[in-house]
Coordinates of C-alpha atoms in Angstrom, one line a residue:
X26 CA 63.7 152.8 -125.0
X27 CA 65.1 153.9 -128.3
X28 CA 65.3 157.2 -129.1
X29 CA 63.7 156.8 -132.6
X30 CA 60.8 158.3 -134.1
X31 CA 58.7 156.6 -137.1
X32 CA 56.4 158.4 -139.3
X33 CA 54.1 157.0 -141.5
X34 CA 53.0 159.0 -144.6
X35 CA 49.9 157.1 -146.0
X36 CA 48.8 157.2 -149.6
X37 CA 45.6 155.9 -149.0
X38 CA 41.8 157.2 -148.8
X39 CA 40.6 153.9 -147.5
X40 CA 38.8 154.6 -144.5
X41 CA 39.6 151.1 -142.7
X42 CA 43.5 151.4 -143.6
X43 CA 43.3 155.1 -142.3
X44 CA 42.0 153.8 -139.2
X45 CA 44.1 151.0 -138.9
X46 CA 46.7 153.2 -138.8
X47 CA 45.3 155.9 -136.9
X48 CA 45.3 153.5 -133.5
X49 CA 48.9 153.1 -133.6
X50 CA 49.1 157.2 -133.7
X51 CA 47.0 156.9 -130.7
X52 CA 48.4 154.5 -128.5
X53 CA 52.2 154.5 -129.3
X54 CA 54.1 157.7 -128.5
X55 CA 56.9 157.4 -131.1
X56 CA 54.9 156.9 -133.8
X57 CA 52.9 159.8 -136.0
X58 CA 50.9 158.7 -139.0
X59 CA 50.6 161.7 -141.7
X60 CA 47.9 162.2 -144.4
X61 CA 48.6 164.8 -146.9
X62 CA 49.2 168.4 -146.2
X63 CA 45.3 169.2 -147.2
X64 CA 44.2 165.8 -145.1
X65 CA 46.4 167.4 -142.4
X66 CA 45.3 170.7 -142.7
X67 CA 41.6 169.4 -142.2
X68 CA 42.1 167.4 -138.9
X69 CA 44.1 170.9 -137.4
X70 CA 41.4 172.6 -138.3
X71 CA 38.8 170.4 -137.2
X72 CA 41.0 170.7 -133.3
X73 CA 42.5 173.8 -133.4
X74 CA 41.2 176.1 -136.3
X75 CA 42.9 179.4 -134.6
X76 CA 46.2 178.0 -136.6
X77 CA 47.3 178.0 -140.2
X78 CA 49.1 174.8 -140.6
X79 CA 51.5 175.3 -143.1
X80 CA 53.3 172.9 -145.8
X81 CA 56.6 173.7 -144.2
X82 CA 54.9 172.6 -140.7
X83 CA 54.0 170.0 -142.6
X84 CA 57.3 168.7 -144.2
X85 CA 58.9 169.6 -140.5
X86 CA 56.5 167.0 -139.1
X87 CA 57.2 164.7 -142.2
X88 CA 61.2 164.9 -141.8
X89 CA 60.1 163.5 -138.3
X90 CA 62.1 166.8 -136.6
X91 CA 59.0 168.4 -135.4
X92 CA 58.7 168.8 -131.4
X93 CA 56.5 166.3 -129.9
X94 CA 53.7 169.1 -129.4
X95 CA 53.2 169.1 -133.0
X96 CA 51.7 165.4 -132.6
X97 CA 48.9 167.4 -131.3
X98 CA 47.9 169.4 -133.7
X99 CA 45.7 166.8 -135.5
X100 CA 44.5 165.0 -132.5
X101 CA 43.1 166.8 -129.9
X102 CA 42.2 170.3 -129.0
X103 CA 45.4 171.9 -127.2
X104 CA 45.6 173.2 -123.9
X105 CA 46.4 176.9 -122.5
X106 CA 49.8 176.2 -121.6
X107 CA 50.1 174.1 -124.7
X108 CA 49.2 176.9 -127.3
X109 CA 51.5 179.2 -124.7
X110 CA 54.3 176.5 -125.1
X111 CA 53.7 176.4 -129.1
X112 CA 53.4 180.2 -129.8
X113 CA 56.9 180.4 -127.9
X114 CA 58.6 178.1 -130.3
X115 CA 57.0 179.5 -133.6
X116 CA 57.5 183.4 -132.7
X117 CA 60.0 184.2 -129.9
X118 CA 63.7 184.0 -131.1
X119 CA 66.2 182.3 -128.6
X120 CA 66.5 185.0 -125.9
X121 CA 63.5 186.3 -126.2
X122 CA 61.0 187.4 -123.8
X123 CA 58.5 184.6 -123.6
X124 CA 54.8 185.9 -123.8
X125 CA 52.9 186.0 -121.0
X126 CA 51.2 183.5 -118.9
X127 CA 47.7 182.7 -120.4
X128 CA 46.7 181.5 -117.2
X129 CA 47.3 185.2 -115.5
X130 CA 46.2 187.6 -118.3
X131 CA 44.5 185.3 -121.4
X132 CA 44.5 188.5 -122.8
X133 CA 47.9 189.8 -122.3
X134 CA 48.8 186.7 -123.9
X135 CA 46.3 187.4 -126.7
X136 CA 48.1 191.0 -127.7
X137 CA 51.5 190.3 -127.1
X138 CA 51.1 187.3 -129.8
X139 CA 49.4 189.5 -132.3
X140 CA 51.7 191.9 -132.0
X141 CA 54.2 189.2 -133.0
X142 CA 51.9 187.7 -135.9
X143 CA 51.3 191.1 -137.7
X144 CA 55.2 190.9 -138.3
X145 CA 54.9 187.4 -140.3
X146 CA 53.8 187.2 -143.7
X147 CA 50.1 185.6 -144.1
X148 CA 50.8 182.1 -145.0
X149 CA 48.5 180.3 -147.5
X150 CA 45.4 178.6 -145.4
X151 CA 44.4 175.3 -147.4
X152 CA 41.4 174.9 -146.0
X153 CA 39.9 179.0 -146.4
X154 CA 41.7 178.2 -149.3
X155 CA 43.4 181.8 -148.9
X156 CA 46.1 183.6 -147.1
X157 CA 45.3 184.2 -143.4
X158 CA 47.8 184.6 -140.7
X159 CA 49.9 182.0 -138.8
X160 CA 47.4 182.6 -136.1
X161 CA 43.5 183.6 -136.1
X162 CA 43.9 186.1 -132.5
X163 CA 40.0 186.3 -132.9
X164 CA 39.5 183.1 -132.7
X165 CA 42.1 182.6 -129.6
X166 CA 40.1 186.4 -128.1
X167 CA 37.0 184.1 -127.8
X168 CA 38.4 181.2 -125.6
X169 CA 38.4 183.8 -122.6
X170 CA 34.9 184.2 -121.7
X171 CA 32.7 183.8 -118.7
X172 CA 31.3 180.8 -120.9
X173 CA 34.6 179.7 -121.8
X174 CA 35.5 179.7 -118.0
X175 CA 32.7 177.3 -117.2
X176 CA 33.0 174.9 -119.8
X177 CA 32.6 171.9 -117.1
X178 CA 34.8 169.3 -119.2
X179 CA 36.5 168.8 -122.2
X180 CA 38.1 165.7 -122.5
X181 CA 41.9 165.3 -123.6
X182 CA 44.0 162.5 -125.2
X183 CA 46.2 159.9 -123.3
X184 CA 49.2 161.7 -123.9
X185 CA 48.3 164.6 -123.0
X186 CA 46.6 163.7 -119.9
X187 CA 49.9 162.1 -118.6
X188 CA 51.5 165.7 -118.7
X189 CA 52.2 166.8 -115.0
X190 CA 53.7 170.3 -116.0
X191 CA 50.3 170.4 -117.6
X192 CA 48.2 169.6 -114.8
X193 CA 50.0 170.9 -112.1
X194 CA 50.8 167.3 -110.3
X195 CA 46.8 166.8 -110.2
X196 CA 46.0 163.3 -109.9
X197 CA 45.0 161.2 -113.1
X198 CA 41.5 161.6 -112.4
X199 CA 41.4 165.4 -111.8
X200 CA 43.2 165.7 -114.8
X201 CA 40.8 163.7 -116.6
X202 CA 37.9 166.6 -116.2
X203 CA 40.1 169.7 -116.4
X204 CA 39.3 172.5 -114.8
X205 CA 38.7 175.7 -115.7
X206 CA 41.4 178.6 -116.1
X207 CA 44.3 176.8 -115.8
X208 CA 43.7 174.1 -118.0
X209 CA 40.4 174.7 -120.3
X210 CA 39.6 177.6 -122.2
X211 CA 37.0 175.8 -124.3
X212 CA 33.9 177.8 -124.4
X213 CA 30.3 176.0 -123.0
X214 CA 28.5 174.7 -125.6
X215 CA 25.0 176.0 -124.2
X216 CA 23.0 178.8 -126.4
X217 CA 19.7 179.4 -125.4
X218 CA 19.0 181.1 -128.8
X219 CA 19.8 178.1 -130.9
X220 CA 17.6 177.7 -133.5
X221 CA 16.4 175.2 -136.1
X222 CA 17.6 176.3 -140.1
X223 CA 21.0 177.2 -139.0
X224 CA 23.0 177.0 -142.2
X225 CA 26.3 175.5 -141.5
X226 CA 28.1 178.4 -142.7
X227 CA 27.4 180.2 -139.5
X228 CA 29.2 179.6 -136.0
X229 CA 27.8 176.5 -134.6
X230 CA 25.8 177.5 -131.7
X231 CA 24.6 174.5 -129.2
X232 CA 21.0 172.8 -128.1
X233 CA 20.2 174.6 -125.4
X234 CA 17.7 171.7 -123.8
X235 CA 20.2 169.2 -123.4
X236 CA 22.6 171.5 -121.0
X237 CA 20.1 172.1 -118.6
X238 CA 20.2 170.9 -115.3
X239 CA 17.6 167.7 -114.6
X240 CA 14.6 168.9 -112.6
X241 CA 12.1 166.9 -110.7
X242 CA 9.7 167.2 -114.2
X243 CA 11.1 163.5 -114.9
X244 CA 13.2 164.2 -117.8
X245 CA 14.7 161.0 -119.3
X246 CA 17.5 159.8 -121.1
X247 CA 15.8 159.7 -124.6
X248 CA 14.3 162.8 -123.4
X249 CA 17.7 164.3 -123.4
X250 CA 19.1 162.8 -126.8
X251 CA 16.2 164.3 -128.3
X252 CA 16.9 167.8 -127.1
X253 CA 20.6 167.5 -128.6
X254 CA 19.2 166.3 -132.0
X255 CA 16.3 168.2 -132.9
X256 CA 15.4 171.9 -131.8
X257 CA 12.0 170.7 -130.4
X258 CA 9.9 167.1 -129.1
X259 CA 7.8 167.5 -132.6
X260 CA 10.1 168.8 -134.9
X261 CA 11.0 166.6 -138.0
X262 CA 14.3 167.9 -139.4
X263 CA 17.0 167.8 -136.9
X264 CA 19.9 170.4 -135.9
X265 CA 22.6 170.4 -138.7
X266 CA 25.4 168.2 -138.3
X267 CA 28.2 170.5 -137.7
X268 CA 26.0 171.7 -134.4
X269 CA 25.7 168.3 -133.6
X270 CA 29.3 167.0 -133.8
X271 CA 30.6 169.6 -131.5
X272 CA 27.8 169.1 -128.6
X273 CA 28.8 165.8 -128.0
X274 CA 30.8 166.0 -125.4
X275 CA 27.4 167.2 -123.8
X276 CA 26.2 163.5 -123.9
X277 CA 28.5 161.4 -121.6
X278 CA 28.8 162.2 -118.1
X279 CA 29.2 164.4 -116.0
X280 CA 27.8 166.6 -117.9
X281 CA 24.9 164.3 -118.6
X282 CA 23.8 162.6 -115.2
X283 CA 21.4 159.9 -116.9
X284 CA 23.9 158.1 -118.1
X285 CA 26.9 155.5 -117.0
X286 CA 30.5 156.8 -117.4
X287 CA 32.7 154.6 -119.3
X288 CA 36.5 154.6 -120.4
X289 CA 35.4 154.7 -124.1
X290 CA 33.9 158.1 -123.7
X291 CA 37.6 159.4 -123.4
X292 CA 38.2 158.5 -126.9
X293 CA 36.5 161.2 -128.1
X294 CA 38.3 164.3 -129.7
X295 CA 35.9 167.0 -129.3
X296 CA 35.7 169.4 -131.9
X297 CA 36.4 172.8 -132.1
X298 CA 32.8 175.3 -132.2
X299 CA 34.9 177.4 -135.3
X300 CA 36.2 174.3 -137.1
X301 CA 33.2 175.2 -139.7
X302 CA 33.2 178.4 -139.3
X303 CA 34.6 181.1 -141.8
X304 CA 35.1 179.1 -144.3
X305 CA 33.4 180.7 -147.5
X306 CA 33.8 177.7 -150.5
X307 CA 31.0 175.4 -150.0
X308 CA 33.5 172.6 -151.5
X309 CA 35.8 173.2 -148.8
X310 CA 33.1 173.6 -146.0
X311 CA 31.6 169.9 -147.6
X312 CA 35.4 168.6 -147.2
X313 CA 35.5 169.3 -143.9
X314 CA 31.9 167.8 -142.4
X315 CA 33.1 164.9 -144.6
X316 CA 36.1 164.5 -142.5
X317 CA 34.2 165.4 -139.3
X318 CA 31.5 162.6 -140.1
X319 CA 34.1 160.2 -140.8
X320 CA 35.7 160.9 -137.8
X321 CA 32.7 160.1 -136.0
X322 CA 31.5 157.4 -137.4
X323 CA 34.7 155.6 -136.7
X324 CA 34.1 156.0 -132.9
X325 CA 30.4 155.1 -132.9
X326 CA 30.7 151.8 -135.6
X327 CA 29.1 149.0 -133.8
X328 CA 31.9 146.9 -134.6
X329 CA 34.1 149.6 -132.8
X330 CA 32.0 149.8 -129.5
X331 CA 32.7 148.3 -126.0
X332 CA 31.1 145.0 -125.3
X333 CA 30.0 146.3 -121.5
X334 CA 27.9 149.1 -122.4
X335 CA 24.5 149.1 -120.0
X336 CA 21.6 149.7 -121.6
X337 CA 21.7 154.0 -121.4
X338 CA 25.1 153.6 -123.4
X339 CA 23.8 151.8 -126.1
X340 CA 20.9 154.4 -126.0
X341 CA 23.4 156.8 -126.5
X342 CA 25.6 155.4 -128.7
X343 CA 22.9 154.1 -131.2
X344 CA 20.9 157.8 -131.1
X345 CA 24.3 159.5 -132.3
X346 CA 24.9 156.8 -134.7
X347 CA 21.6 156.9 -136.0
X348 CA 21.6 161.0 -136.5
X349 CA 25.2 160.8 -138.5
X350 CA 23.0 158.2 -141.0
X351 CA 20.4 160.5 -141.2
X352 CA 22.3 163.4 -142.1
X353 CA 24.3 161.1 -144.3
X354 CA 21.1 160.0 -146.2
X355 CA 19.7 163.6 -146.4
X356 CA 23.3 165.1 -147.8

């Protein structure tokens, strides 16, 4: 191998050339293919919205001199000993004390970085569209929580699940469905108090229905898709799309039972539950579902799908595609 790393700035919005190009940042390890800083700044946000992602992160990844880490960013939703690794390198000088272990006090970790952040100047925040901090601590306070503890899986990129100092030498497949504590800190996406109107400036909250446990009442598969797009059987107007987009990792197995695994589930990048929350300009909010949407319906196109889905698969595949048309028609 060649110690050489290519970056690709695109100048394009053409979804199909975006994509294009997306599957080689993807699948190839050396390569990172860059929008703009605000194109950026909306796929961190859509993973990772507890961090600021600055223009000079973003010219440091352009140069092609940012750690691998920063790859990330824009990808996938980091791990705890990822977001230990990366506050380390933005905020502890050489010879410093590192912070503490997440995995043994979350919140030990939590105040020794905002001590360090309240020393940094707020940085500009192009998608609040304000200055915020480098980190949002609230944000990061929330990931250590009974629900956040039994989040049951949360699935992770190919490069990331490779990582054995990330796993702890765990085999690929107990990687695959990470457990809690020392690997997930993503919060459960069940709410029993979810409720239909929701406007999507609030904190999406999940539908309850479709995390319950399968009974002997006979529940069945479009039974279960129903529940995760509308608040009730009867009801006309589904749950908004923000509240949708983040629950999907509620549809494939294990945490739904009724329906096949499949490789191609891994391929999608679940969403953060505050990648639409807190942010007050209705433009910017709109900016980011539209990059959200996009996102999606690239994974569920038809032309995109596996050609060995059973029957359930396509079920689920075409009720998701279906909802993302119907919020696009209603929008």
């Amino acid at each position: 191998s060649v110690p050489v790393k290519i970056i690709i700035r695109l100048t394009t919005d053409d979804d199909g050339v975006c994509d294009y190009y997306n599957q080689w940042d993807t699948s190839i390890s050396d390569v990172d293919v860059l929008d703009d800083w605000f194109g950026e700044s909306l796929e961190v946000n859509l993973h990772n919205p507890w961090l600021t992602y600055t223009l000079g992160m973003h010219r440091l990844r352009e140069s092609g001199l940012a750690p691998d880490l920063f790859d990330y960013l824009d990808e996938r939703q980091l791990t705890i000993n990822e977001i230990h690794r990366f506050c380390n390198m933005m905020f502890v000088g050489r010879g410093g004390a590192p912070l503490p272990n997440p995995n043994l006090s979350w919140s030990a970790f939590v105040l020794a970085l905002e001590g360090l952040v309240e020393k940094e100047k707020p940085q500009w925040n192009s998608v609040k569209n304000g200055l915020r901090p480098w980190i949002d601590t609230q944000i990061l306070n929330k990931y250590e929580t009974p629900m956040a503890q039994s989040s049951s899986r949360w699935r992770v990129g190919t490069r990331a699940s490779l990582e054995p100092e990330e796993t702890g030498g765990r085999t690929s497949s107990q990687r695959f469905y990470r457990p809690p504590r020392d690997f997930d800190y993503r919060r459960s996406q069940s709410d029993s108090n979810a409720t239909a109107g929701r406007t999507q400036r609030e904190r999406p909250a999940s539908s309850c229905t479709a995390t319950r446990p399968i009974g002997l009442s006979g529940v069945t598969l479009s039974d279960r898709l129903r529940s995760w797009s509308h608040p009730t059987k009867d009801a006309k107007k589904p749950f908004s799309v923000d509240k949708l987009l983040v629950t999907v990792p509620l549809l494939f197995p294990p945490d739904n039972e009724l329906v096949e695994d499949h490789p191609y589930f891994s391929r999608w990048k679940a969403i953060d539950e505050d990648a639409f929350w807190n942010i007050d300009d209705e433009a910017q909010l709109g900016k980011m579902l539209k990059r959200a949407v996009l996102k999606a319906k690239l994974f569920l196109h038809p032309d995109k799908l596996p050609k060995d889905c059973t029957e359930n698969q396509n079920l689920l595949f075409r009720t998701m595609w279906e909802a993302i048309l119907e919020y696009e028609r209603a929008s």
